[in-house]
Amino acid sequence: MKTSGTISLSEWQARFHEAEAALNQVVLGQKSVIRLLLICVLSRGHVLLQGDVGTGKTTLLRALARVIGGPYARIEGTVDLLPSDLIYDAHLDEDGRPRVEPGPLLSAGEDLSVFFFNEINRARPQVHALLLRLMAERSVTAFRREHHFPHIQVFADRNQIERDETFELPAAARDRFMMEIAVAAPPRREDRIALAFETRFHDTDSLIGGLGEGILPYHALNALSAELQKTIHASPALQRYVHDLCDALRAPSEAGIRLEGVDTARMIRGGVSPRGMQALVRAARTQAWTEGRDMVLPADIRAVFPAVMGHRTFLAPAFEPRRDSLIPALYAALFDRVAVPAE
């Protein structure tokens, strides 16, 4: 049997399901979010989370960092944050002498596994530019040398409540995230009651500390991801299906997609990038593997499509205020219109 490093693929399967079950015990009512996050981990893609305050995004990312293992760093987005603040910390020591020490990126060393950027849209575009390089190249230049972070994954969330002193990410930066995942309050009443009344959920540190550390060892994930991408098969018919979906998304009116009360010829501002198509295929291959298959099915494409394509679907300004209702309707019509391959 093929292996990734010293761990067999069958053992990786067991570890994946163990990690998924553990995370679902710590963060209730987020089953689909947890599955998508783990797909990104195994596909080595960065993630942008969105959702209301207090829905468990930080707890989920801390728990995810625990099951991956390795160094973890976090920074808070603020309007006065500078790019250099990610790299080094300049301050006066107790004797009043200036000191320069490693910042969040460098203090954990080049084994840094998870980097969490909280409220990323509070930071200025100069900070986004540095983050963009980190995400694209997994390296930064500091102290006259390059620092490489081969294992790093960037997870960020946005402040969606306040609009003052916020700076939205440009399209090029958002395109660097494999997925943008919405985290809402748990839909089940039982889960909401449990989170409010069961005291174990009130002590986040103990809750996360009870997780097994390194269930999905971070230093072996790159090799596993490369192996999955090589071995999970996508048939020619499936490849045509993905191409046709993306073509229809670029020009829904020409594909015959109709939405009530919407001029679909004027709806879309920009098409899916090649990077977006790559992200879709990578995520779908991983999704197929998590289901125990060695080939991608149309159902795998549809399972990851909204999270991969949502932030890559650019609406004309007149339609943007209705994004939350239009995007799901557009994708549903897309799946109905584009023929599913017979094989």
CSV table of C-alpha atoms in Angstrom, one decimal:
chain,number,residue,atom,x,y,z
A,1,MET,CA,0.0,0.0,0.0
A,2,LYS,CA,1.2,3.5,-0.8
A,3,THR,CA,2.3,5.6,2.1
A,4,SER,CA,2.9,9.2,2.9
A,5,GLY,CA,6.1,9.4,4.9
A,6,THR,CA,5.9,6.7,7.5
A,7,ILE,CA,2.1,6.7,7.8
A,8,SER,CA,0.1,4.5,5.5
A,9,LEU,CA,-2.9,5.8,3.6
A,10,SER,CA,-5.2,3.6,5.6
A,11,GLU,CA,-3.8,5.0,8.9
A,12,TRP,CA,-4.2,8.5,7.5
A,13,GLN,CA,-7.9,7.7,6.8
A,14,ALA,CA,-8.3,6.6,10.4
A,15,ARG,CA,-6.5,9.7,11.7
A,16,PHE,CA,-8.7,12.0,9.6
A,17,HIS,CA,-11.9,10.6,11.0
A,18,GLU,CA,-10.5,10.7,14.5
A,19,ALA,CA,-9.6,14.4,14.1
A,20,GLU,CA,-13.0,15.1,12.6
A,21,ALA,CA,-14.9,13.4,15.4
A,22,ALA,CA,-12.8,15.1,18.0
A,23,LEU,CA,-13.4,18.6,16.6
A,24,ASN,CA,-17.1,18.0,16.4
A,25,GLN,CA,-17.1,17.2,20.1
A,26,VAL,CA,-15.4,20.5,20.9
A,27,VAL,CA,-17.3,22.8,18.5
A,28,LEU,CA,-20.9,21.8,18.3
A,29,GLY,CA,-23.1,22.3,15.3
A,30,GLN,CA,-20.3,23.0,12.8
A,31,LYS,CA,-20.1,19.6,11.0
A,32,SER,CA,-19.9,20.9,7.5
A,33,VAL,CA,-17.5,23.8,8.5
A,34,ILE,CA,-15.2,21.3,10.2
A,35,ARG,CA,-15.2,19.0,7.1
A,36,LEU,CA,-14.3,21.9,4.8
A,37,LEU,CA,-11.5,23.1,7.1
A,38,LEU,CA,-10.0,19.6,7.2
A,39,ILE,CA,-10.3,19.4,3.4
A,40,CYS,CA,-8.2,22.6,3.2
A,41,VAL,CA,-5.7,21.2,5.7
A,42,LEU,CA,-5.2,18.1,3.6
A,43,SER,CA,-5.2,20.2,0.4
A,44,ARG,CA,-2.7,22.7,1.9
A,45,GLY,CA,-5.0,25.7,1.2
A,46,HIS,CA,-5.4,28.9,3.2
A,47,VAL,CA,-8.9,29.7,4.7
A,48,LEU,CA,-10.9,32.9,5.2
A,49,LEU,CA,-13.6,32.5,7.8
A,50,GLN,CA,-16.7,34.8,8.0
A,51,GLY,CA,-19.5,34.9,10.5
A,52,ASP,CA,-21.0,36.8,13.4
A,53,VAL,CA,-19.1,37.5,16.6
A,54,GLY,CA,-19.2,34.7,19.1
A,55,THR,CA,-19.9,31.8,16.8
A,56,GLY,CA,-16.7,29.9,17.8
A,57,LYS,CA,-14.3,30.7,15.0
A,58,THR,CA,-11.3,31.3,17.2
A,59,THR,CA,-12.1,28.2,19.3
A,60,LEU,CA,-12.4,26.1,16.2
A,61,LEU,CA,-9.0,27.4,14.8
A,62,ARG,CA,-7.3,26.8,18.2
A,63,ALA,CA,-8.7,23.3,18.2
A,64,LEU,CA,-7.7,22.7,14.6
A,65,ALA,CA,-4.1,23.9,15.4
A,66,ARG,CA,-4.1,21.4,18.3
A,67,VAL,CA,-5.0,18.4,16.1
A,68,ILE,CA,-2.4,19.4,13.5
A,69,GLY,CA,0.3,20.1,16.1
A,70,GLY,CA,3.3,22.3,15.5
A,71,PRO,CA,3.9,25.9,16.4
A,72,TYR,CA,0.9,28.2,16.3
A,73,ALA,CA,0.9,32.1,16.0
A,74,ARG,CA,-1.9,34.7,16.1
A,75,ILE,CA,-2.1,38.4,15.4
A,76,GLU,CA,-5.0,40.8,15.8
A,77,GLY,CA,-5.8,43.2,13.0
A,78,THR,CA,-5.8,46.8,13.9
A,79,VAL,CA,-5.8,50.0,11.9
A,80,ASP,CA,-2.3,51.0,13.1
A,81,LEU,CA,-0.8,47.6,12.5
A,82,LEU,CA,2.4,47.7,10.3
A,83,PRO,CA,3.8,45.0,8.1
A,84,SER,CA,6.9,45.0,10.3
A,85,ASP,CA,4.7,44.1,13.3
A,86,LEU,CA,4.3,40.6,11.8
A,87,ILE,CA,8.0,40.1,11.6
A,88,TYR,CA,9.6,41.8,14.6
A,89,ASP,CA,8.8,43.5,17.9
A,90,ALA,CA,10.7,46.8,18.6
A,91,HIS,CA,10.5,48.0,22.2
A,92,LEU,CA,12.4,49.4,25.2
A,93,ASP,CA,13.6,46.9,27.7
A,94,GLU,CA,13.5,47.4,31.5
A,95,ASP,CA,16.8,49.4,31.3
A,96,GLY,CA,15.4,51.7,28.7
A,97,ARG,CA,17.5,50.3,25.9
A,98,PRO,CA,15.9,49.6,22.5
A,99,ARG,CA,15.5,45.9,21.7
A,100,VAL,CA,14.3,44.1,18.6
A,101,GLU,CA,12.8,40.6,19.0
A,102,PRO,CA,11.1,38.2,16.7
A,103,GLY,CA,7.4,39.0,16.0
A,104,PRO,CA,4.6,36.5,15.5
A,105,LEU,CA,5.9,35.0,12.3
A,106,LEU,CA,9.5,34.5,13.3
A,107,SER,CA,9.1,33.7,17.0
A,108,ALA,CA,7.7,30.3,16.3
A,109,GLY,CA,10.5,29.5,13.8
A,110,GLU,CA,10.3,28.0,10.3
A,111,ASP,CA,8.2,25.1,11.6
A,112,LEU,CA,5.3,27.5,12.0
A,113,SER,CA,2.2,25.4,11.3
A,114,VAL,CA,-0.9,27.6,11.8
A,115,PHE,CA,-1.0,31.4,11.5
A,116,PHE,CA,-4.3,33.0,12.5
A,117,PHE,CA,-5.0,36.6,11.4
A,118,ASN,CA,-7.9,37.8,13.5
A,119,GLU,CA,-10.1,40.6,11.9
A,120,ILE,CA,-7.9,40.8,8.8
A,121,ASN,CA,-10.0,43.7,7.3
A,122,ARG,CA,-9.0,46.0,10.2
A,123,ALA,CA,-5.4,45.9,8.9
A,124,ARG,CA,-4.2,48.2,6.1
A,125,PRO,CA,-3.4,47.2,2.5
A,126,GLN,CA,0.3,47.3,3.2
A,127,VAL,CA,-0.2,44.5,5.8
A,128,HIS,CA,-2.3,42.6,3.3
A,129,ALA,CA,0.5,42.8,0.7
A,130,LEU,CA,2.9,41.1,3.1
A,131,LEU,CA,0.4,38.5,4.0
A,132,LEU,CA,-0.2,37.9,0.3
A,133,ARG,CA,3.5,37.1,-0.2
A,134,LEU,CA,3.5,34.8,2.8
A,135,MET,CA,0.5,32.9,1.4
A,136,ALA,CA,1.8,32.7,-2.1
A,137,GLU,CA,5.4,31.9,-1.4
A,138,ARG,CA,5.4,30.7,2.2
A,139,SER,CA,8.4,33.0,2.9
A,140,VAL,CA,9.2,36.5,4.1
A,141,THR,CA,12.4,38.5,4.0
A,142,ALA,CA,13.7,39.8,7.4
A,143,PHE,CA,17.0,40.6,8.9
A,144,ARG,CA,18.7,40.4,5.5
A,145,ARG,CA,17.7,36.8,4.9
A,146,GLU,CA,14.7,34.8,3.7
A,147,HIS,CA,12.7,32.9,6.1
A,148,HIS,CA,10.8,29.9,4.7
A,149,PHE,CA,7.7,28.4,6.3
A,150,PRO,CA,7.1,25.1,4.4
A,151,HIS,CA,4.3,23.9,6.6
A,152,ILE,CA,2.3,27.2,7.2
A,153,GLN,CA,-1.4,27.6,6.6
A,154,VAL,CA,-3.0,31.0,7.0
A,155,PHE,CA,-6.4,31.2,8.6
A,156,ALA,CA,-8.1,34.6,8.8
A,157,ASP,CA,-11.5,36.0,9.7
A,158,ARG,CA,-13.1,39.3,8.9
A,159,ASN,CA,-15.0,41.8,11.1
A,160,GLN,CA,-18.4,41.9,9.5
A,161,ILE,CA,-20.1,44.2,11.9
A,162,GLU,CA,-18.2,47.5,12.0
A,163,ARG,CA,-17.4,49.4,8.8
A,164,ASP,CA,-15.4,52.2,10.2
A,165,GLU,CA,-11.6,51.8,9.9
A,166,THR,CA,-11.8,48.6,8.0
A,167,PHE,CA,-10.1,47.8,4.7
A,168,GLU,CA,-11.6,45.0,2.6
A,169,LEU,CA,-9.2,42.6,0.9
A,170,PRO,CA,-8.7,43.1,-2.8
A,171,ALA,CA,-9.8,40.4,-5.2
A,172,ALA,CA,-6.2,39.2,-5.7
A,173,ALA,CA,-5.7,38.7,-2.0
A,174,ARG,CA,-9.0,36.8,-1.5
A,175,ASP,CA,-8.2,34.6,-4.4
A,176,ARG,CA,-5.2,33.3,-2.5
A,177,PHE,CA,-7.6,31.7,0.0
A,178,MET,CA,-8.6,28.2,-1.1
A,179,MET,CA,-12.0,28.6,0.6
A,180,GLU,CA,-14.1,31.2,2.3
A,181,ILE,CA,-16.2,29.4,4.9
A,182,ALA,CA,-19.2,30.9,6.6
A,183,VAL,CA,-19.5,30.0,10.4
A,184,ALA,CA,-23.0,30.6,11.7
A,185,ALA,CA,-24.6,29.8,15.1
A,186,PRO,CA,-25.5,26.1,15.5
A,187,PRO,CA,-28.8,25.5,13.8
A,188,ARG,CA,-30.0,22.8,16.3
A,189,ARG,CA,-31.6,24.1,19.5
A,190,GLU,CA,-30.0,21.3,21.5
A,191,ASP,CA,-26.5,22.4,20.5
A,192,ARG,CA,-27.2,26.0,21.4
A,193,ILE,CA,-28.6,25.0,24.8
A,194,ALA,CA,-25.5,22.7,25.4
A,195,LEU,CA,-23.1,25.5,24.6
A,196,ALA,CA,-24.9,27.8,27.0
A,197,PHE,CA,-25.4,25.4,29.9
A,198,GLU,CA,-22.8,22.7,29.8
A,199,THR,CA,-19.9,24.0,31.8
A,200,ARG,CA,-17.2,22.2,29.8
A,201,PHE,CA,-17.8,24.6,26.9
A,202,HIS,CA,-17.2,27.6,29.2
A,203,ASP,CA,-13.5,26.7,29.8
A,204,THR,CA,-12.0,26.8,26.3
A,205,ASP,CA,-8.5,26.1,27.4
A,206,SER,CA,-9.4,22.8,29.1
A,207,LEU,CA,-11.7,21.9,26.2
A,208,ILE,CA,-9.0,22.3,23.6
A,209,GLY,CA,-6.3,20.8,25.9
A,210,GLY,CA,-8.3,17.6,26.0
A,211,LEU,CA,-7.8,17.0,22.3
A,212,GLY,CA,-5.1,14.7,21.0
A,213,GLU,CA,-2.2,16.8,19.8
A,214,GLY,CA,-0.8,16.1,16.3
A,215,ILE,CA,-3.5,13.6,15.2
A,216,LEU,CA,-2.8,14.9,11.7
A,217,PRO,CA,1.0,15.6,12.1
A,218,TYR,CA,1.8,18.9,10.4
A,219,HIS,CA,5.2,17.9,9.1
A,220,ALA,CA,3.7,15.1,7.0
A,221,LEU,CA,0.8,16.9,5.5
A,222,ASN,CA,2.6,18.3,2.4
A,223,ALA,CA,3.7,14.8,1.4
A,224,LEU,CA,0.2,13.4,2.0
A,225,SER,CA,-1.4,16.2,-0.1
A,226,ALA,CA,0.9,15.7,-3.0
A,227,GLU,CA,0.1,12.0,-2.9
A,228,LEU,CA,-3.6,12.5,-2.9
A,229,GLN,CA,-3.5,14.9,-5.8
A,230,LYS,CA,-1.5,12.3,-7.8
A,231,THR,CA,-3.6,9.2,-7.0
A,232,ILE,CA,-7.2,10.4,-6.9
A,233,HIS,CA,-8.4,10.1,-10.4
A,234,ALA,CA,-10.6,12.5,-12.4
A,235,SER,CA,-12.1,11.1,-15.6
A,236,PRO,CA,-12.2,13.1,-18.8
A,237,ALA,CA,-16.0,13.4,-18.4
A,238,LEU,CA,-15.5,14.8,-14.9
A,239,GLN,CA,-12.9,17.3,-16.3
A,240,ARG,CA,-15.4,18.5,-18.9
A,241,TYR,CA,-18.0,18.9,-16.2
A,242,VAL,CA,-15.8,21.1,-14.1
A,243,HIS,CA,-14.9,23.2,-17.2
A,244,ASP,CA,-18.5,23.6,-18.2
A,245,LEU,CA,-19.5,24.6,-14.6
A,246,CYS,CA,-16.8,27.3,-14.6
A,247,ASP,CA,-17.7,28.5,-18.1
A,248,ALA,CA,-21.4,28.8,-17.1
A,249,LEU,CA,-20.4,30.7,-14.0
A,250,ARG,CA,-18.5,33.2,-16.1
A,251,ALA,CA,-21.4,33.8,-18.4
A,252,PRO,CA,-24.6,32.5,-16.9
A,253,SER,CA,-26.9,34.1,-19.4
A,254,GLU,CA,-25.1,32.5,-22.3
A,255,ALA,CA,-25.4,29.1,-20.5
A,256,GLY,CA,-29.1,29.5,-20.3
A,257,ILE,CA,-29.3,30.2,-16.6
A,258,ARG,CA,-32.3,32.2,-15.5
A,259,LEU,CA,-33.1,33.7,-12.1
A,260,GLU,CA,-36.4,35.3,-11.3
A,261,GLY,CA,-36.1,39.1,-11.3
A,262,VAL,CA,-32.4,39.1,-12.2
A,263,ASP,CA,-30.7,40.0,-15.5
A,264,THR,CA,-28.1,37.3,-15.5
A,265,ALA,CA,-26.4,38.9,-18.5
A,266,ARG,CA,-25.4,41.8,-16.2
A,267,MET,CA,-25.0,39.9,-13.0
A,268,ILE,CA,-21.4,38.7,-13.1
A,269,ARG,CA,-18.4,41.1,-13.2
A,270,GLY,CA,-15.5,38.6,-13.5
A,271,GLY,CA,-14.9,34.9,-14.2
A,272,VAL,CA,-13.2,32.1,-12.3
A,273,SER,CA,-9.4,32.3,-12.4
A,274,PRO,CA,-7.2,29.3,-13.3
A,275,ARG,CA,-6.1,29.4,-9.6
A,276,GLY,CA,-9.8,29.1,-8.7
A,277,MET,CA,-10.3,26.0,-10.9
A,278,GLN,CA,-7.1,24.5,-9.5
A,279,ALA,CA,-8.4,25.0,-5.9
A,280,LEU,CA,-11.8,23.4,-6.9
A,281,VAL,CA,-10.1,20.3,-8.3
A,282,ARG,CA,-7.7,20.0,-5.4
A,283,ALA,CA,-10.5,20.3,-2.8
A,284,ALA,CA,-12.7,17.9,-4.7
A,285,ARG,CA,-9.9,15.3,-4.9
A,286,THR,CA,-9.4,15.5,-1.1
A,287,GLN,CA,-13.2,15.3,-0.5
A,288,ALA,CA,-13.3,12.1,-2.6
A,289,TRP,CA,-10.5,10.6,-0.5
A,290,THR,CA,-12.3,11.5,2.7
A,291,GLU,CA,-15.2,9.4,1.5
A,292,GLY,CA,-12.9,6.5,0.8
A,293,ARG,CA,-12.9,6.7,-3.0
A,294,ASP,CA,-10.0,6.9,-5.5
A,295,MET,CA,-11.9,8.9,-8.1
A,296,VAL,CA,-13.7,12.3,-8.1
A,297,LEU,CA,-17.5,12.3,-8.6
A,298,PRO,CA,-19.7,15.2,-9.5
A,299,ALA,CA,-21.0,15.1,-5.9
A,300,ASP,CA,-17.5,15.9,-4.7
A,301,ILE,CA,-17.4,19.0,-6.9
A,302,ARG,CA,-20.7,20.2,-5.7
A,303,ALA,CA,-19.8,19.6,-2.0
A,304,VAL,CA,-16.9,22.0,-2.1
A,305,PHE,CA,-18.0,24.4,-4.9
A,306,PRO,CA,-19.8,27.1,-2.8
A,307,ALA,CA,-16.8,27.5,-0.4
A,308,VAL,CA,-14.2,27.5,-3.1
A,309,MET,CA,-16.1,29.7,-5.6
A,310,GLY,CA,-18.2,32.0,-3.3
A,311,HIS,CA,-15.4,34.6,-2.9
A,312,ARG,CA,-14.3,34.2,-6.5
A,313,THR,CA,-17.8,35.1,-7.9
A,314,PHE,CA,-17.8,38.8,-8.4
A,315,LEU,CA,-21.2,40.4,-8.8
A,316,ALA,CA,-22.0,43.8,-10.5
A,317,PRO,CA,-22.5,46.5,-7.9
A,318,ALA,CA,-26.3,46.6,-8.4
A,319,PHE,CA,-26.5,42.9,-7.3
A,320,GLU,CA,-24.0,43.0,-4.5
A,321,PRO,CA,-26.4,44.0,-1.7
A,322,ARG,CA,-28.4,40.8,-2.5
A,323,ARG,CA,-25.3,38.5,-2.6
A,324,ASP,CA,-26.4,36.3,0.3
A,325,SER,CA,-29.6,35.2,-1.6
A,326,LEU,CA,-28.3,35.5,-5.1
A,327,ILE,CA,-25.2,33.3,-4.8
A,328,PRO,CA,-26.9,30.2,-3.5
A,329,ALA,CA,-29.7,30.6,-6.1
A,330,LEU,CA,-27.1,31.0,-8.9
A,331,TYR,CA,-25.2,27.9,-7.8
A,332,ALA,CA,-28.4,25.8,-7.6
A,333,ALA,CA,-29.4,26.9,-11.1
A,334,LEU,CA,-25.9,26.2,-12.3
A,335,PHE,CA,-26.0,22.6,-11.0
A,336,ASP,CA,-29.4,22.1,-12.5
A,337,ARG,CA,-28.4,23.5,-15.9
A,338,VAL,CA,-25.0,21.9,-16.5
A,339,ALA,CA,-25.3,18.3,-17.4
A,340,VAL,CA,-23.8,15.7,-15.0
A,341,PRO,CA,-21.5,13.2,-16.8
A,342,ALA,CA,-23.0,9.8,-17.3
A,343,GLU,CA,-19.9,7.9,-16.5
